[in-house]
Short mmCIF file of C-alpha atoms in Angstrom, two decimals:
data_model
loop_
_atom_site.label_atom_id
_atom_site.label_comp_id
_atom_site.label_asym_id
_atom_site.label_seq_id
_atom_site.Cartn_x
_atom_site.Cartn_y
_atom_site.Cartn_z
CA MET A 1 88.24 112.08 65.57
CA THR A 2 91.72 110.79 66.35
CA ASN A 3 92.22 107.19 67.21
CA SER A 4 92.48 106.46 70.88
CA ILE A 5 94.71 103.67 72.06
CA LEU A 6 92.88 103.44 75.36
CA GLU A 7 89.72 104.99 76.57
CA ALA A 8 87.75 104.90 79.79
CA ARG A 9 83.99 105.37 79.35
CA ASN A 10 81.77 106.14 82.36
CA VAL A 11 84.04 104.07 84.49
CA ILE A 12 83.14 103.53 88.11
CA PHE A 13 85.32 101.36 90.31
CA GLU A 14 84.97 100.29 93.88
CA TYR A 15 87.08 97.89 95.85
CA ARG A 16 85.13 95.19 97.61
CA HIS A 17 82.93 96.62 100.36
CA GLY A 18 84.50 100.01 99.74
CA PHE A 19 83.40 103.42 98.74
CA PRO A 20 83.70 104.11 95.04
CA THR A 21 87.40 104.78 94.32
CA LEU A 22 86.70 106.15 90.90
CA LYS A 23 83.49 107.92 89.92
CA ASP A 24 82.38 108.39 86.39
CA ILE A 25 85.71 108.60 84.61
CA ASN A 26 85.80 109.51 80.97
CA ILE A 27 89.17 109.91 79.34
CA ALA A 28 90.73 109.03 76.02
CA PHE A 29 94.39 108.39 75.38
CA PRO A 30 94.93 109.36 71.72
CA GLU A 31 98.09 108.41 69.91
CA GLY A 32 100.91 110.93 70.28
CA GLN A 33 99.41 112.75 73.26
CA ASN A 34 101.39 112.35 76.43
CA ILE A 35 98.99 112.52 79.34
CA GLY A 36 99.83 113.23 82.97
CA ILE A 37 97.47 112.09 85.71
CA VAL A 38 98.01 114.07 88.90
CA GLY A 39 96.45 114.16 92.34
CA GLU A 40 97.24 113.40 96.01
CA SER A 41 97.57 109.90 97.34
CA GLY A 42 94.17 108.35 97.69
CA SER A 43 92.84 110.30 94.68
CA GLY A 44 92.58 107.10 92.61
CA LYS A 45 95.39 107.69 90.13
CA SER A 46 97.06 104.32 90.57
CA THR A 47 93.74 102.56 90.56
CA LEU A 48 92.90 104.22 87.22
CA LEU A 49 96.25 102.95 85.86
CA ARG A 50 95.40 99.42 86.99
CA LEU A 51 92.06 99.57 85.20
CA LEU A 52 93.81 100.76 82.03
CA LEU A 53 96.24 97.83 82.38
CA GLY A 54 93.40 95.37 82.72
CA ILE A 55 94.57 94.33 86.22
CA HIS A 56 91.23 95.48 87.64
CA ARG A 57 87.87 95.46 85.90
CA PRO A 58 85.58 98.45 86.21
CA SER A 59 82.57 98.01 88.49
CA SER A 60 80.57 99.67 85.77
CA GLY A 61 81.39 101.37 82.54
CA GLU A 62 84.08 100.12 80.17
CA ILE A 63 87.69 100.31 79.11
CA LEU A 64 88.21 100.45 75.35
CA PHE A 65 91.32 99.30 73.59
CA MET A 66 91.68 100.51 69.98
CA ASN A 67 88.04 101.63 70.10
CA LYS A 68 86.77 98.16 71.10
CA LYS A 69 85.75 96.96 74.52
CA LEU A 70 88.73 95.40 76.31
CA ASP A 71 88.14 91.67 76.49
CA LEU A 72 90.96 89.69 78.03
CA SER A 73 89.22 86.35 77.57
CA ASP A 74 89.91 86.57 73.84
CA ARG A 75 93.47 85.30 73.61
CA GLU A 76 94.36 86.95 70.37
CA ARG A 77 93.01 90.37 71.55
CA SER A 78 94.54 89.93 74.94
CA ARG A 79 97.95 89.31 73.47
CA GLU A 80 97.63 92.34 71.18
CA PHE A 81 96.62 94.40 74.21
CA ARG A 82 99.53 93.23 76.36
CA ARG A 83 101.93 93.92 73.55
CA SER A 84 100.57 97.40 72.91
CA VAL A 85 100.16 98.53 76.52
CA GLN A 86 103.25 98.29 78.71
CA VAL A 87 104.00 99.58 82.19
CA VAL A 88 106.85 101.01 84.25
CA PHE A 89 106.56 101.21 88.04
CA GLN A 90 107.85 103.64 90.63
CA ASP A 91 110.41 101.52 92.42
CA PRO A 92 113.14 100.17 90.16
CA TYR A 93 114.47 98.14 93.08
CA SER A 94 111.38 95.97 93.39
CA SER A 95 110.33 95.77 89.76
CA LEU A 96 113.35 93.84 88.49
CA ASP A 97 113.88 90.19 89.55
CA PRO A 98 117.25 90.22 91.27
CA ARG A 99 118.08 86.68 90.16
CA GLN A 100 117.73 87.29 86.42
CA ARG A 101 120.35 88.64 84.14
CA ILE A 102 119.55 91.83 82.19
CA ASP A 103 119.26 90.04 78.85
CA ARG A 104 116.72 87.68 80.26
CA LEU A 105 114.78 90.39 82.02
CA ILE A 106 114.46 92.46 78.91
CA ALA A 107 113.52 89.47 76.76
CA GLU A 108 110.71 88.51 79.09
CA PRO A 109 107.83 90.30 77.24
CA LEU A 110 109.02 88.74 73.95
CA ARG A 111 108.81 85.28 75.45
CA SER A 112 105.63 85.64 77.47
CA LEU A 113 103.80 87.24 74.49
CA GLY A 114 104.99 84.52 72.17
CA LEU A 115 106.77 87.07 69.93
CA SER A 116 110.04 85.15 69.94
CA LYS A 117 108.36 81.90 68.94
CA GLY A 118 109.84 80.53 65.75
CA LYS A 119 112.26 83.45 65.62
CA LEU A 120 116.03 82.99 65.49
CA GLU A 121 117.99 83.70 68.60
CA ALA A 122 119.82 86.41 66.65
CA TRP A 123 116.54 88.19 66.07
CA VAL A 124 115.71 88.14 69.84
CA ASN A 125 119.18 89.37 70.65
CA ALA A 126 118.86 92.21 68.19
CA GLN A 127 115.54 93.29 69.76
CA ILE A 128 117.08 93.25 73.25
CA ALA A 129 120.17 95.20 72.10
CA ASP A 130 117.98 97.71 70.35
CA ALA A 131 115.83 98.31 73.44
CA LEU A 132 118.87 98.59 75.61
CA THR A 133 120.66 101.09 73.40
CA SER A 134 117.43 103.08 73.03
CA VAL A 135 117.47 103.72 76.79
CA GLY A 136 121.08 104.80 76.73
CA LEU A 137 122.76 101.73 78.17
CA SER A 138 125.55 99.80 76.50
CA THR A 139 125.23 96.15 75.52
CA ASP A 140 127.93 95.32 78.11
CA SER A 141 125.10 95.43 80.60
CA LEU A 142 123.36 92.37 79.15
CA LEU A 143 125.26 89.78 81.11
CA ARG A 144 125.00 91.59 84.42
CA TYR A 145 122.48 91.48 87.26
CA PRO A 146 120.18 94.25 88.54
CA SER A 147 122.12 94.62 91.79
CA GLU A 148 125.07 95.93 89.78
CA PHE A 149 123.10 99.03 88.66
CA SER A 150 122.07 102.30 90.25
CA GLY A 151 118.47 103.36 90.71
CA GLY A 152 118.44 105.45 87.51
CA GLN A 153 120.06 102.67 85.48
CA ARG A 154 117.52 100.17 86.83
CA GLN A 155 114.70 102.41 85.77
CA ARG A 156 116.30 102.54 82.30
CA ILE A 157 116.33 98.73 82.28
CA ALA A 158 112.67 98.64 83.30
CA ILE A 159 111.88 101.01 80.41
CA ALA A 160 113.91 98.88 78.01
CA ARG A 161 111.86 95.84 79.04
CA ALA A 162 108.65 97.81 78.48
CA ILE A 163 109.58 98.96 74.99
CA VAL A 164 111.16 95.77 73.68
CA CYS A 165 107.89 94.62 72.15
CA ASN A 166 107.24 98.05 70.53
CA PRO A 167 104.18 99.02 72.47
CA LYS A 168 101.87 101.83 71.44
CA ILE A 169 101.49 103.27 74.94
CA LEU A 170 103.58 103.21 78.04
CA LEU A 171 101.79 103.60 81.35
CA ALA A 172 104.13 104.88 84.01
CA ASP A 173 103.26 105.00 87.65
CA GLU A 174 105.44 107.67 89.31
CA PRO A 175 108.40 106.61 87.23
CA VAL A 176 110.86 109.15 88.66
CA SER A 177 109.59 109.77 92.21
CA ALA A 178 112.09 107.41 93.77
CA LEU A 179 115.05 108.98 91.94
CA ASP A 180 117.43 111.82 92.71
CA VAL A 181 116.79 115.12 91.01
CA THR A 182 119.60 114.81 88.46
CA THR A 183 118.55 111.26 87.56
CA ARG A 184 114.93 112.37 87.47
CA VAL A 185 115.76 114.90 84.75
CA HIS A 186 117.65 112.31 82.72
CA ILE A 187 114.80 109.82 82.85
CA ILE A 188 112.27 112.50 81.81
CA GLU A 189 114.49 113.39 78.90
CA LEU A 190 114.69 109.70 77.96
CA LEU A 191 110.92 109.28 78.05
CA SER A 192 110.43 112.46 76.00
CA GLN A 193 112.97 111.24 73.43
CA LEU A 194 111.35 107.73 73.20
CA SER A 195 107.96 109.29 72.69
CA LYS A 196 109.39 111.23 69.71
CA THR A 197 111.65 108.62 68.11
CA ARG A 198 109.48 105.53 68.65
CA GLY A 199 106.08 107.17 68.36
CA LEU A 200 105.39 105.99 71.93
CA THR A 201 102.46 107.54 73.77
CA ILE A 202 103.06 108.05 77.47
CA ALA A 203 100.47 108.13 80.19
CA MET A 204 102.08 109.01 83.47
CA VAL A 205 100.77 109.07 87.02
CA SER A 206 102.64 111.56 89.23
CA HIS A 207 102.13 113.74 92.20
CA ASP A 208 104.95 115.98 90.99
CA LEU A 209 103.64 118.63 88.64
CA SER A 210 107.06 119.71 87.45
CA VAL A 211 107.57 116.24 85.96
CA VAL A 212 104.18 116.36 84.28
CA ALA A 213 104.82 119.87 82.96
CA SER A 214 108.11 118.67 81.43
CA LEU A 215 106.72 115.71 79.61
CA CYS A 216 102.98 115.79 79.10
CA ASN A 217 100.88 117.91 76.74
CA GLN A 218 97.67 116.93 78.49
CA THR A 219 96.95 116.90 82.22
CA ILE A 220 94.19 115.25 84.18
CA VAL A 221 93.67 116.26 87.83
CA LEU A 222 92.01 113.65 90.00
CA LYS A 223 90.51 114.41 93.37
CA LYS A 224 88.88 111.71 95.49
CA GLY A 225 88.17 109.55 92.45
CA GLU A 226 86.79 112.31 90.24
CA ILE A 227 88.28 114.21 87.37
CA VAL A 228 88.18 117.84 88.45
CA GLU A 229 90.25 119.30 85.61
CA TYR A 230 91.29 117.97 82.24
CA GLY A 231 92.95 119.68 79.30
CA ASN A 232 96.18 121.11 77.88
CA THR A 233 98.96 121.11 80.43
CA ALA A 234 99.69 124.74 79.75
CA GLY A 235 96.05 125.60 80.48
CA VAL A 236 95.57 123.36 83.51
CA LEU A 237 98.81 124.41 85.23
CA GLY A 238 99.02 127.89 83.77
CA SER A 239 95.53 128.99 84.61
CA PRO A 240 93.87 126.36 86.76
CA SER A 241 90.10 126.71 87.20
CA GLN A 242 89.96 124.60 90.38
CA PRO A 243 91.20 125.59 93.83
CA TYR A 244 92.41 122.00 94.25
CA THR A 245 94.71 122.31 91.22
CA GLN A 246 95.82 125.72 92.51
CA LYS A 247 96.74 124.11 95.84
CA LEU A 248 98.75 121.36 94.16
CA ILE A 249 100.70 124.02 92.26
CA GLU A 250 101.27 126.24 95.25
CA SER A 251 102.47 123.35 97.38
CA LEU A 252 105.42 122.69 95.09
CA PRO A 253 108.67 123.84 96.59
CA ARG A 254 110.34 126.33 94.20
CA LEU A 255 113.89 127.55 93.87
CA PRO A 256 114.53 131.06 95.16
CA HIS A 257 115.31 133.58 92.43
CA MET B 1 128.27 127.94 121.50
CA ASN B 2 128.16 125.03 119.15
CA ILE B 3 125.26 122.59 119.56
CA LEU B 4 126.81 120.25 117.04
CA GLU B 5 130.46 120.25 116.01
CA ILE B 6 131.82 117.63 113.66
CA LYS B 7 135.59 117.57 113.19
CA ASN B 8 137.25 115.56 110.47
CA LEU B 9 134.69 112.81 110.47
CA GLU B 10 135.68 109.80 108.45
CA ILE B 11 133.49 106.75 108.02
CA THR B 12 134.68 103.49 106.54
CA SER B 13 133.03 100.25 105.60
CA ASN B 14 134.62 96.98 104.48
CA ASN B 15 134.47 98.28 100.94
CA GLY B 16 136.31 101.52 101.69
CA LEU B 17 135.62 105.10 102.50
CA VAL B 18 131.96 106.14 102.89
CA LEU B 19 132.60 109.66 104.17
CA ASN B 20 135.85 111.58 103.90
CA ASP B 21 136.90 114.35 106.22
CA LEU B 22 133.62 116.06 107.01
CA SER B 23 133.71 119.07 109.32
CA LEU B 24 130.81 121.31 110.19
CA SER B 25 129.37 123.18 113.13
CA ILE B 26 125.88 124.37 114.03
CA LYS B 27 125.33 126.95 116.72
CA ALA B 28 122.12 127.38 118.81
CA GLY B 29 119.23 128.33 116.56
CA GLU B 30 121.19 127.80 113.35
CA ARG B 31 120.12 125.51 110.55
CA LEU B 32 122.16 123.65 107.96
CA GLY B 33 120.97 121.87 104.87
CA LEU B 34 122.95 118.78 103.86
CA ILE B 35 122.41 118.09 100.16
CA GLY B 36 123.40 115.09 98.10
CA GLU B 37 122.17 112.13 96.09
CA SER B 38 121.80 108.60 97.44
CA GLY B 39 125.15 107.22 98.47
CA SER B 40 126.65 110.66 99.09
CA GLY B 41 127.05 110.05 102.83
CA LYS B 42 124.33 112.31 104.18
CA SER B 43 122.35 109.68 106.07
CA VAL B 44 125.41 108.04 107.63
CA THR B 45 126.38 111.50 108.96
CA ALA B 46 122.97 111.77 110.57
CA LEU B 47 123.20 108.28 112.06
CA THR B 48 126.64 109.06 113.46
CA VAL B 49 125.36 112.13 115.25
CA MET B 50 122.60 109.98 116.79
CA GLY B 51 125.13 107.37 117.80
CA LEU B 52 123.23 104.85 115.60
CA LEU B 53 125.94 103.98 113.10
CA PRO B 54 125.67 100.27 112.13
CA SER B 55 128.52 98.16 113.52
CA SER B 56 129.66 97.37 109.96
CA LEU B 57 130.79 101.00 109.66
CA THR B 58 133.59 102.63 111.64
CA ALA B 59 133.79 106.36 112.42
CA LYS B 60 136.92 108.33 113.11
CA GLY B 61 137.15 111.97 114.17
CA GLN B 62 135.04 113.94 116.62
CA VAL B 63 131.29 114.50 116.77
CA LEU B 64 130.55 116.84 119.67
CA VAL B 65 127.00 117.32 120.81
CA SER B 66 125.83 119.71 123.54
CA ASN B 67 122.62 121.30 124.69
CA GLY B 68 124.35 124.65 124.90
CA GLU B 69 124.91 124.50 128.68
CA SER B 70 126.56 121.19 129.47
CA GLU B 71 130.03 120.01 128.41
CA PRO B 72 129.88 118.60 124.87
CA ILE B 73 129.84 114.80 124.52
CA ASP B 74 131.77 113.06 121.77
CA VAL B 75 129.21 110.55 120.47
CA ILE B 76 131.88 108.46 118.71
CA LEU B 77 133.51 107.63 122.04
CA ALA B 78 130.35 107.67 124.20
CA GLN B 79 128.96 104.55 125.84
CA GLU B 80 125.42 103.43 125.22
CA GLY B 81 124.31 104.80 128.62
CA SER B 82 125.39 108.40 127.95
CA LEU B 83 124.03 108.13 124.37
CA ASN B 84 120.63 107.22 125.75
CA LYS B 85 120.77 110.37 127.92
CA ILE B 86 121.25 112.64 124.94
CA ARG B 87 118.98 110.89 122.40
CA GLY B 88 115.60 112.60 122.42
CA ASP B 89 116.76 115.10 125.05
CA VAL B 90 119.62 116.88 123.33
CA VAL B 91 119.34 115.60 119.82
CA SER B 92 116.59 113.78 118.00
CA ILE B 93 115.84 112.66 114.50
CA VAL B 94 112.92 112.44 112.07
CA PHE B 95 113.29 109.85 109.37
CA GLN B 96 112.00 109.68 105.80
CA GLU B 97 109.46 106.94 106.23
CA PRO B 98 107.21 107.41 109.26
CA LEU B 99 105.80 103.87 108.88
CA THR B 100 109.19 102.37 109.70
CA ALA B 101 110.06 104.99 112.32
CA LEU B 102 106.94 104.20 114.38
CA ASP B 103 106.35 100.92 116.21
CA PRO B 104 103.35 99.32 114.43
CA LEU B 105 102.21 97.55 117.62
CA MET B 106 102.23 100.55 119.93
CA ARG B 107 99.60 103.28 120.10
CA ILE B 108 100.92 106.71 119.00
CA GLY B 109 100.41 108.19 122.49
CA LYS B 110 102.50 105.46 124.11
CA GLN B 111 105.36 106.10 121.67
CA ILE B 112 105.37 109.83 122.49
CA GLU B 113 105.25 109.00 126.24
CA GLU B 114 108.52 107.17 126.01
CA PRO B 115 110.97 110.10 125.80
CA LEU B 116 108.83 112.14 128.22
CA ARG B 117 109.01 109.34 130.80
CA ARG B 118 112.67 108.74 130.34
CA HIS B 119 114.00 112.30 130.27
CA GLN B 120 111.42 114.39 132.08
CA ARG B 121 110.26 111.64 134.46
CA LEU B 122 106.63 112.54 133.90
CA ARG B 123 103.96 110.15 135.16
CA GLY B 124 100.15 109.91 135.31
CA ALA B 125 98.05 112.91 134.32
CA ASP B 126 101.12 115.11 133.75
CA LEU B 127 102.36 112.61 131.22
CA SER B 128 99.10 112.33 129.29
CA ASP B 129 98.76 116.11 129.31
CA ALA B 130 102.26 116.43 127.91
CA VAL B 131 101.49 113.94 125.14
CA ILE B 132 98.40 115.88 124.08
CA ALA B 133 100.33 119.17 124.25
CA THR B 134 103.07 117.73 122.04
CA LEU B 135 100.54 116.51 119.50
CA GLU B 136 98.85 119.93 119.54
CA GLU B 137 102.22 121.57 118.93
CA VAL B 138 102.55 119.65 115.63
CA LYS B 139 99.04 120.80 114.72
CA ILE B 140 97.38 117.39 114.65
CA ASN B 141 93.62 117.53 114.45
CA ASN B 142 91.91 115.71 117.29
CA PRO B 143 95.05 114.84 119.27
CA ALA B 144 93.18 112.56 121.66
CA ARG B 145 92.02 110.31 118.82
CA ILE B 146 95.55 110.19 117.32
CA ALA B 147 97.13 109.41 120.68
CA ASN B 148 94.87 106.41 120.93
CA ALA B 149 95.45 105.17 117.38
CA PHE B 150 97.91 102.70 115.99
CA PRO B 151 100.23 103.93 113.21
CA HIS B 152 98.34 102.04 110.48
CA GLU B 153 95.06 103.74 111.44
CA ILE B 154 96.15 107.24 110.50
CA SER B 155 97.26 108.94 107.27
CA GLY B 156 100.84 109.31 106.09
CA GLY B 157 100.88 113.02 106.90
CA GLU B 158 99.51 112.38 110.39
CA ARG B 159 102.13 109.70 110.91
CA GLN B 160 104.95 112.06 109.98
CA ARG B 161 103.48 114.64 112.35
CA ALA B 162 103.38 112.04 115.06
CA ALA B 163 107.01 111.12 114.39
CA ILE B 164 107.91 114.82 114.62
CA ALA B 165 105.96 115.09 117.86
CA MET B 166 107.95 112.21 119.25
CA ALA B 167 111.21 113.87 118.22
CA LEU B 168 110.12 117.23 119.68
CA ALA B 169 108.59 115.88 122.89
CA CYS B 170 111.55 116.85 125.09
CA GLN B 171 112.49 119.96 123.10
CA PRO B 172 115.95 118.85 122.08
CA ALA B 173 118.61 121.42 121.24
CA LEU B 174 119.18 119.82 117.80
CA LEU B 175 116.68 118.26 115.44
CA ILE B 176 117.93 116.14 112.59
CA ALA B 177 115.46 115.71 109.70
CA ASP B 178 116.58 113.07 107.22
CA GLU B 179 114.50 113.53 104.00
CA PRO B 180 111.41 114.04 106.16
CA THR B 181 109.06 114.78 103.26
CA THR B 182 110.30 112.50 100.49
CA ALA B 183 107.61 109.88 101.11
CA LEU B 184 104.79 112.41 101.19
CA ASP B 185 102.47 114.11 98.73
CA VAL B 186 103.44 117.63 97.63
CA THR B 187 100.51 119.17 99.55
CA VAL B 188 101.42 117.30 102.71
CA GLN B 189 105.07 118.08 102.12
CA ALA B 190 104.32 121.84 102.07
CA GLU B 191 102.47 121.49 105.40
CA ILE B 192 105.23 119.48 107.08
CA LEU B 193 107.96 121.90 105.89
CA GLU B 194 105.94 124.81 107.25
CA LEU B 195 105.47 122.99 110.54
CA LEU B 196 109.21 122.14 110.94
CA ASP B 197 110.14 125.71 110.09
CA SER B 198 107.76 127.22 112.68
CA VAL B 199 108.39 124.75 115.52
CA VAL B 200 112.15 124.96 115.20
CA ALA B 201 111.99 128.78 115.13
CA ARG B 202 109.63 128.92 118.15
CA HIS B 203 111.96 126.91 120.36
CA ASN B 204 115.15 128.36 118.88
CA MET B 205 116.33 124.84 118.05
CA SER B 206 119.22 124.01 115.76
CA MET B 207 118.45 121.84 112.77
CA LEU B 208 120.36 119.61 110.40
CA PHE B 209 118.11 119.14 107.41
CA ILE B 210 119.01 116.40 104.94
CA SER B 211 117.56 116.26 101.40
CA HIS B 212 118.45 115.68 97.80
CA ASP B 213 116.10 118.41 96.67
CA LEU B 214 117.38 121.99 96.52
CA ALA B 215 113.89 123.46 96.32
CA VAL B 216 112.83 121.63 99.49
CA VAL B 217 115.96 122.73 101.37
CA ALA B 218 115.33 126.32 100.28
CA ARG B 219 112.12 126.35 102.36
CA ILE B 220 114.04 125.57 105.50
CA THR B 221 117.44 127.22 105.34
CA ASN B 222 119.83 129.25 103.20
CA SER B 223 122.91 127.65 104.68
CA VAL B 224 123.91 124.45 102.87
CA MET B 225 126.60 121.90 102.31
CA VAL B 226 126.73 119.67 99.21
CA LEU B 227 128.04 116.12 99.49
CA LYS B 228 129.01 113.84 96.64
CA ASP B 229 130.43 110.34 97.05
CA GLY B 230 131.35 111.06 100.65
CA GLU B 231 133.14 114.35 99.99
CA VAL B 232 132.04 117.86 100.69
CA VAL B 233 132.06 119.52 97.28
CA GLU B 234 130.53 122.86 98.16
CA ALA B 235 129.35 124.83 101.21
CA GLY B 236 127.91 128.22 101.73
CA SER B 237 124.70 130.08 101.11
CA LEU B 238 122.17 128.37 98.91
CA HIS B 239 121.54 131.66 97.21
CA ASP B 240 125.18 131.91 96.15
CA ILE B 241 125.37 128.28 95.08
CA LEU B 242 122.35 128.74 92.84
CA GLN B 243 124.08 131.66 91.15
CA PHE B 244 127.55 130.29 90.91
CA GLN B 245 128.92 126.77 91.37
CA THR B 246 132.57 125.86 91.53
CA ASN B 247 132.07 122.15 91.35
CA SER B 248 130.87 120.10 88.33
CA TYR B 249 128.46 117.96 90.39
CA THR B 250 126.83 121.02 91.97
CA ARG B 251 126.53 122.58 88.53
CA GLU B 252 124.65 119.52 87.34
CA LEU B 253 122.48 119.46 90.46
CA VAL B 254 121.55 123.12 90.08
CA ALA B 255 120.91 122.70 86.38
CA SER B 256 118.53 119.76 86.99
CA ALA B 257 116.69 121.59 89.75
CA ARG B 258 116.38 124.67 87.47
CA GLN B 259 115.12 122.58 84.58
CA LEU B 260 112.30 121.11 86.69
CA ASP B 261 111.57 124.51 88.21
CA ASP B 262 111.43 126.18 84.79
CA ALA B 263 108.92 123.63 83.59
CA LEU B 264 106.62 125.18 86.15
CA ASN B 265 107.17 128.68 85.01
CA LEU B 266 103.54 129.62 85.10
CA SER B 267 103.78 132.83 83.12
CA SER B 268 105.32 130.98 80.18
CA LEU B 269 102.78 128.21 80.51
CA ARG B 270 100.04 130.82 80.43
CA ALA B 271 101.57 132.53 77.42
CA GLU B 272 101.70 129.19 75.62
CA HIS B 273 98.07 128.57 76.60
CA ASP B 274 96.92 131.93 75.31
CA LYS B 275 98.62 131.48 71.95
#
């Protein structure tokens, strides 16, 4: 069996006084497998991501990190978890603090995880510069503020911040949905390249199947909190077994030929 | 006869030119897709036609709107009073985000009543019947319940249908749809595009459809104009533009759209699966 970075085992989750949002979720996120989580709004995809991030705790069942139960009360383990599991959100306009310069924004995980402690400033700067060039931005950007960048560039900055601590897995919640089509393609290419060059595993929530098909080798289809289909992207999208998946595919607007 | 005719429209802000020399015309029953990325000038064009341009922007040129029978009105020169006469009655708009387009403190039915009261002077039972009829037209399930609901009580798809109902209530000659499906799920998007297509066809309305997504525009119209940084860079049939692009931006736009579309090429996915 391959090593899973994250795993959800028999996870059930309900918001307070609510119906169960997730029902009996079992998924593993093995190293090197990019996984797409698709479904309509309300299907529970973002909730699942929050559970994997440790923001919410499952009502029953467990989240495993490196094959051990996720326990954020253990400081050492919690730090290792935060360092290994990073996130990028949908809206690059609200996810970057407008008052902070880019160098400070990108260095934030290094500081908050204590990775820069006892290290020379030159080391920190090298990490930041490396992250920034990995996402295709020049180091001229370091002294500027988020407002000086376009949506696509901001999303690159958010990705740089996520990868600066060399995580194992990147959880991305609709990372390209707020972007124009051309920018969307560039960011997908960037993520695909990072997963190859940095050995980064990507788990991406999206309602856009074309994005998932471009980037992910595995696809999970969620419907009303349940996994209705799970497997190779080519199989799930190429010959879906569920009418729900079929509907998601047929709804996509296509170019005329 | 032209329902909308824009001649040499130029929009400037304090920082310079936002839109440069845009001209277009839409006849009764015609549709035009305005394509471009954010900042290309497509939304300011829509706002100008509605007479809603923010005061920080200045428009020059002519924007003539007519219902096909009356003398055209130039919305750039028009006073607020005559603008109010044409908004909703001759031209109306559907925005991207239905949550911000609808008043959160007003029941849906009340919001749809507004244009019907103002333009068709309906009152009492006639008015409430017209509201229900409008909601039925946009294929909302249980129109009476929706009419009585506040925007936060219904789903995103229902909200966008309600916003469309409000725009269509008085059967305007021109409907402007500014990225009407960008905030929606793909399944809901497909339903809303289908709805817009059928309603606009049924009433022989003209439509200006704004989007950054070629595949979405393709569901509505074959006649398109591509904007980039406030300039028209290409115009013509979408079919031709997909085959052959003269402009480097359009080329990139088409290549990106193709790349995403190809990722969904189901026969190749299946072949890969069967390997």
